[in-house]
């Protein structure tokens, strides 16, 4: 979808959907203002957006202007998970009513609100491609900041980690930087696989090549091992689906990109990955204690697991807030450094099983789709699961804007996922453009 088509698509949207497109577009700029929370939460754009997003979603879901959607088994699964999550959030309110507790509760509920909203937003492939294009446009600022840091110097805090400098830009942490870069790579790979998109091979190859080179550059300056693994997975998945589609020209193109990347960044990549994985390799070889694995996170996980094991059975099954006398902030927030453990602590084993079931049903559903759509949905699932090992991706809203849009498309009935019929504009808004615009 080029800029003209994207602009026409946005013009057809009602206000209940247009605000979200704007939010996705400007979110990187909002993210860099996180430091204003030290002045006051009331003047922090990040806090304001965090609070207003669920409010706006509720208002939109109640509005007749919001499209309706056909319920599926995926909706049942996610609603049960959301119900368990809501129970625990209500219990948190009974334990402590403060700005800090409200902030935690909003963070916990935002993923559920977003998936409910995007299930209503995404009505066709055109809506999906529109949001993917919006996210890709939003990465212009992170990529520009990355180029500045690569060729001029750090624009924000530079941290020494594992013998190398890690640039985080103006963001609060390196993960906030990484999600825009890996998200752009996922989208570029998807658009590259779309042979019937109306774009020539040259234009699709140019997009993938440009984003690919910027991704490698970003991975080098970020020095974030999980993002290296995610990027490698996306390239491997792209190659796999290219072979399935018998796009051997694509394989050659990917190999050429890898060779160019190796020539340009090979030494830096080898040096940084070697130092990043040095401790984990030593753990595998038995030279260091397992507690040192994953940058020392295993020690933390063992300590938190031992603490969780001492909890009553009901807490383990439904969530830690059931019988606690205070909110377990260190178990429910990003400090746990593992989203699987965090979700178990927040919603218990029951909630976690429904969370996992959502991914399994979505994965099974994706096997019935076109290969490029299979790539997109499975790539989104793997990004969430891989980042969940050492970070908490469900607490990063910009990533959820992208991934949950993809999941919402995957939950659509088969008839709505098809093109070109699913690519037509809504009849009520068709008068705003001259003709049907195809992606």
PDB file of N, CA and C in Angstrom, residues 287-332:
ATOM      1  N   UNK A 287      31.261 -25.057  32.210  1.00  0.00           N
ATOM      2  CA  UNK A 287      32.337 -24.258  32.796  1.00  0.00           C
ATOM      3  C   UNK A 287      31.820 -23.221  33.787  1.00  0.00           C
ATOM      4  N   UNK A 288      30.537 -22.847  33.679  1.00  0.00           N
ATOM      5  CA  UNK A 288      29.948 -21.881  34.602  1.00  0.00           C
ATOM      6  C   UNK A 288      28.625 -22.413  35.118  1.00  0.00           C
ATOM      7  N   UNK A 289      28.231 -21.920  36.290  1.00  0.00           N
ATOM      8  CA  UNK A 289      26.985 -22.350  36.911  1.00  0.00           C
ATOM      9  C   UNK A 289      25.790 -21.915  36.077  1.00  0.00           C
ATOM     10  N   UNK A 290      24.742 -22.738  36.099  1.00  0.00           N
ATOM     11  CA  UNK A 290      23.553 -22.448  35.295  1.00  0.00           C
ATOM     12  C   UNK A 290      22.887 -21.139  35.716  1.00  0.00           C
ATOM     13  N   UNK A 291      23.128 -20.707  36.948  1.00  0.00           N
ATOM     14  CA  UNK A 291      22.551 -19.446  37.403  1.00  0.00           C
ATOM     15  C   UNK A 291      23.025 -18.257  36.576  1.00  0.00           C
ATOM     16  N   UNK A 292      24.160 -18.402  35.886  1.00  0.00           N
ATOM     17  CA  UNK A 292      24.715 -17.307  35.083  1.00  0.00           C
ATOM     18  C   UNK A 292      24.066 -17.214  33.708  1.00  0.00           C
ATOM     19  N   UNK A 293      23.259 -18.195  33.314  1.00  0.00           N
ATOM     20  CA  UNK A 293      22.667 -18.227  31.972  1.00  0.00           C
ATOM     21  C   UNK A 293      21.693 -17.068  31.782  1.00  0.00           C
ATOM     22  N   UNK A 294      21.521 -16.687  30.522  1.00  0.00           N
ATOM     23  CA  UNK A 294      20.631 -15.580  30.146  1.00  0.00           C
ATOM     24  C   UNK A 294      20.955 -14.311  30.933  1.00  0.00           C
ATOM     25  N   UNK A 295      22.253 -14.010  30.950  1.00  0.00           N
ATOM     26  CA  UNK A 295      22.728 -12.785  31.604  1.00  0.00           C
ATOM     27  C   UNK A 295      22.341 -12.752  33.084  1.00  0.00           C
ATOM     28  N   UNK A 296      22.408 -13.913  33.730  1.00  0.00           N
ATOM     29  CA  UNK A 296      22.111 -14.006  35.152  1.00  0.00           C
ATOM     30  C   UNK A 296      20.640 -14.103  35.490  1.00  0.00           C
ATOM     31  N   UNK A 297      19.781 -14.148  34.479  1.00  0.00           N
ATOM     32  CA  UNK A 297      18.341 -14.184  34.754  1.00  0.00           C
ATOM     33  C   UNK A 297      17.892 -15.507  35.365  1.00  0.00           C
ATOM     34  N   UNK A 298      18.605 -16.601  35.080  1.00  0.00           N
ATOM     35  CA  UNK A 298      18.202 -17.900  35.613  1.00  0.00           C
ATOM     36  C   UNK A 298      18.204 -17.875  37.139  1.00  0.00           C
ATOM     37  N   UNK A 299      19.189 -17.200  37.721  1.00  0.00           N
ATOM     38  CA  UNK A 299      19.225 -17.086  39.188  1.00  0.00           C
ATOM     39  C   UNK A 299      17.964 -16.401  39.696  1.00  0.00           C
ATOM     40  N   UNK A 300      17.560 -15.322  39.016  1.00  0.00           N
ATOM     41  CA  UNK A 300      16.344 -14.606  39.412  1.00  0.00           C
ATOM     42  C   UNK A 300      15.119 -15.494  39.256  1.00  0.00           C
ATOM     43  N   UNK A 301      15.042 -16.228  38.128  1.00  0.00           N
ATOM     44  CA  UNK A 301      13.884 -17.081  37.892  1.00  0.00           C
ATOM     45  C   UNK A 301      13.776 -18.187  38.937  1.00  0.00           C
ATOM     46  N   UNK A 302      14.903 -18.763  39.320  1.00  0.00           N
ATOM     47  CA  UNK A 302      14.894 -19.812  40.343  1.00  0.00           C
ATOM     48  C   UNK A 302      14.396 -19.256  41.676  1.00  0.00           C
ATOM     49  N   UNK A 303      14.836 -18.061  42.031  1.00  0.00           N
ATOM     50  CA  UNK A 303      14.428 -17.429  43.273  1.00  0.00           C
ATOM     51  C   UNK A 303      12.926 -17.143  43.253  1.00  0.00           C
ATOM     52  N   UNK A 304      12.421 -16.599  42.130  1.00  0.00           N
ATOM     53  CA  UNK A 304      11.001 -16.270  42.023  1.00  0.00           C
ATOM     54  C   UNK A 304      10.141 -17.528  41.974  1.00  0.00           C
ATOM     55  N   UNK A 305      10.641 -18.573  41.313  1.00  0.00           N
ATOM     56  CA  UNK A 305       9.900 -19.839  41.259  1.00  0.00           C
ATOM     57  C   UNK A 305       9.764 -20.450  42.646  1.00  0.00           C
ATOM     58  N   UNK A 306      10.852 -20.408  43.419  1.00  0.00           N
ATOM     59  CA  UNK A 306      10.811 -20.934  44.791  1.00  0.00           C
ATOM     60  C   UNK A 306       9.793 -20.160  45.630  1.00  0.00           C
ATOM     61  N   UNK A 307       9.742 -18.847  45.424  1.00  0.00           N
ATOM     62  CA  UNK A 307       8.778 -18.009  46.150  1.00  0.00           C
ATOM     63  C   UNK A 307       7.347 -18.362  45.731  1.00  0.00           C
ATOM     64  N   UNK A 308       7.143 -18.556  44.430  1.00  0.00           N
ATOM     65  CA  UNK A 308       5.814 -18.895  43.906  1.00  0.00           C
ATOM     66  C   UNK A 308       5.357 -20.263  44.417  1.00  0.00           C
ATOM     67  N   UNK A 309       6.284 -21.209  44.534  1.00  0.00           N
ATOM     68  CA  UNK A 309       5.938 -22.560  44.973  1.00  0.00           C
ATOM     69  C   UNK A 309       5.406 -22.580  46.406  1.00  0.00           C
ATOM     70  N   UNK A 310       5.753 -21.576  47.187  1.00  0.00           N
ATOM     71  CA  UNK A 310       5.303 -21.522  48.573  1.00  0.00           C
ATOM     72  C   UNK A 310       3.891 -20.953  48.703  1.00  0.00           C
ATOM     73  N   UNK A 311       3.344 -20.449  47.612  1.00  0.00           N
ATOM     74  CA  UNK A 311       2.023 -19.833  47.646  1.00  0.00           C
ATOM     75  C   UNK A 311       0.921 -20.897  47.754  1.00  0.00           C
ATOM     76  N   UNK A 312      -0.265 -20.514  48.263  1.00  0.00           N
ATOM     77  CA  UNK A 312      -1.389 -21.457  48.334  1.00  0.00           C
ATOM     78  C   UNK A 312      -1.813 -21.929  46.942  1.00  0.00           C
ATOM     79  N   UNK A 313      -2.451 -23.079  46.893  1.00  0.00           N
ATOM     80  CA  UNK A 313      -2.869 -23.673  45.624  1.00  0.00           C
ATOM     81  C   UNK A 313      -3.788 -22.747  44.845  1.00  0.00           C
ATOM     82  N   UNK A 314      -4.707 -22.072  45.524  1.00  0.00           N
ATOM     83  CA  UNK A 314      -5.648 -21.184  44.838  1.00  0.00           C
ATOM     84  C   UNK A 314      -4.911 -20.045  44.139  1.00  0.00           C
ATOM     85  N   UNK A 315      -3.871 -19.499  44.785  1.00  0.00           N
ATOM     86  CA  UNK A 315      -3.053 -18.452  44.159  1.00  0.00           C
ATOM     87  C   UNK A 315      -2.361 -18.971  42.913  1.00  0.00           C
ATOM     88  N   UNK A 316      -1.879 -20.190  42.997  1.00  0.00           N
ATOM     89  CA  UNK A 316      -1.189 -20.778  41.839  1.00  0.00           C
ATOM     90  C   UNK A 316      -2.157 -20.991  40.682  1.00  0.00           C
ATOM     91  N   UNK A 317      -3.395 -21.332  40.988  1.00  0.00           N
ATOM     92  CA  UNK A 317      -4.361 -21.650  39.946  1.00  0.00           C
ATOM     93  C   UNK A 317      -4.992 -20.402  39.331  1.00  0.00           C
ATOM     94  N   UNK A 318      -5.241 -19.356  40.129  1.00  0.00           N
ATOM     95  CA  UNK A 318      -5.990 -18.188  39.639  1.00  0.00           C
ATOM     96  C   UNK A 318      -5.146 -16.927  39.558  1.00  0.00           C
ATOM     97  N   UNK A 319      -4.139 -16.780  40.442  1.00  0.00           N
ATOM     98  CA  UNK A 319      -3.302 -15.589  40.425  1.00  0.00           C
ATOM     99  C   UNK A 319      -2.851 -15.205  41.822  1.00  0.00           C
ATOM    100  N   UNK A 320      -1.719 -14.548  41.910  1.00  0.00           N
ATOM    101  CA  UNK A 320      -1.130 -14.245  43.204  1.00  0.00           C
ATOM    102  C   UNK A 320      -1.933 -13.243  44.024  1.00  0.00           C
ATOM    103  N   UNK A 321      -2.844 -12.517  43.415  1.00  0.00           N
ATOM    104  CA  UNK A 321      -3.586 -11.493  44.143  1.00  0.00           C
ATOM    105  C   UNK A 321      -4.748 -12.056  44.949  1.00  0.00           C
ATOM    106  N   UNK A 322      -4.985 -13.361  44.848  1.00  0.00           N
ATOM    107  CA  UNK A 322      -6.155 -13.957  45.513  1.00  0.00           C
ATOM    108  C   UNK A 322      -6.051 -13.868  47.035  1.00  0.00           C
ATOM    109  N   UNK A 323      -4.935 -14.284  47.585  1.00  0.00           N
ATOM    110  CA  UNK A 323      -4.826 -14.304  49.047  1.00  0.00           C
ATOM    111  C   UNK A 323      -3.684 -13.443  49.573  1.00  0.00           C
ATOM    112  N   UNK A 324      -3.040 -12.682  48.702  1.00  0.00           N
ATOM    113  CA  UNK A 324      -1.937 -11.829  49.141  1.00  0.00           C
ATOM    114  C   UNK A 324      -2.457 -10.699  50.014  1.00  0.00           C
ATOM    115  N   UNK A 325      -1.602 -10.228  50.899  1.00  0.00           N
ATOM    116  CA  UNK A 325      -1.942  -9.101  51.759  1.00  0.00           C
ATOM    117  C   UNK A 325      -1.488  -7.783  51.156  1.00  0.00           C
ATOM    118  N   UNK A 326      -0.685  -7.861  50.090  1.00  0.00           N
ATOM    119  CA  UNK A 326      -0.206  -6.670  49.381  1.00  0.00           C
ATOM    120  C   UNK A 326       0.068  -7.052  47.934  1.00  0.00           C
ATOM    121  N   UNK A 327       0.189  -6.056  47.074  1.00  0.00           N
ATOM    122  CA  UNK A 327       0.430  -6.320  45.651  1.00  0.00           C
ATOM    123  C   UNK A 327       1.878  -6.759  45.454  1.00  0.00           C
ATOM    124  N   UNK A 328       2.051  -7.862  44.761  1.00  0.00           N
ATOM    125  CA  UNK A 328       3.392  -8.408  44.501  1.00  0.00           C
ATOM    126  C   UNK A 328       3.971  -7.738  43.255  1.00  0.00           C
ATOM    127  N   UNK A 329       4.382  -6.494  43.383  1.00  0.00           N
ATOM    128  CA  UNK A 329       4.860  -5.730  42.226  1.00  0.00           C
ATOM    129  C   UNK A 329       6.008  -6.429  41.513  1.00  0.00           C
ATOM    130  N   UNK A 330       6.922  -6.973  42.252  1.00  0.00           N
ATOM    131  CA  UNK A 330       8.112  -7.578  41.649  1.00  0.00           C
ATOM    132  C   UNK A 330       7.810  -8.857  40.880  1.00  0.00           C
ATOM    133  N   UNK A 331       6.623  -9.456  41.140  1.00  0.00           N
ATOM    134  CA  UNK A 331       6.213 -10.665  40.422  1.00  0.00           C
ATOM    135  C   UNK A 331       5.269 -10.358  39.262  1.00  0.00           C
ATOM    136  N   UNK A 332       4.676  -9.174  39.266  1.00  0.00           N
ATOM    137  CA  UNK A 332       3.628  -8.863  38.290  1.00  0.00           C
ATOM    138  C   UNK A 332       4.069  -7.877  37.212  1.00  0.00           C
TER     139      UNK A 332
END
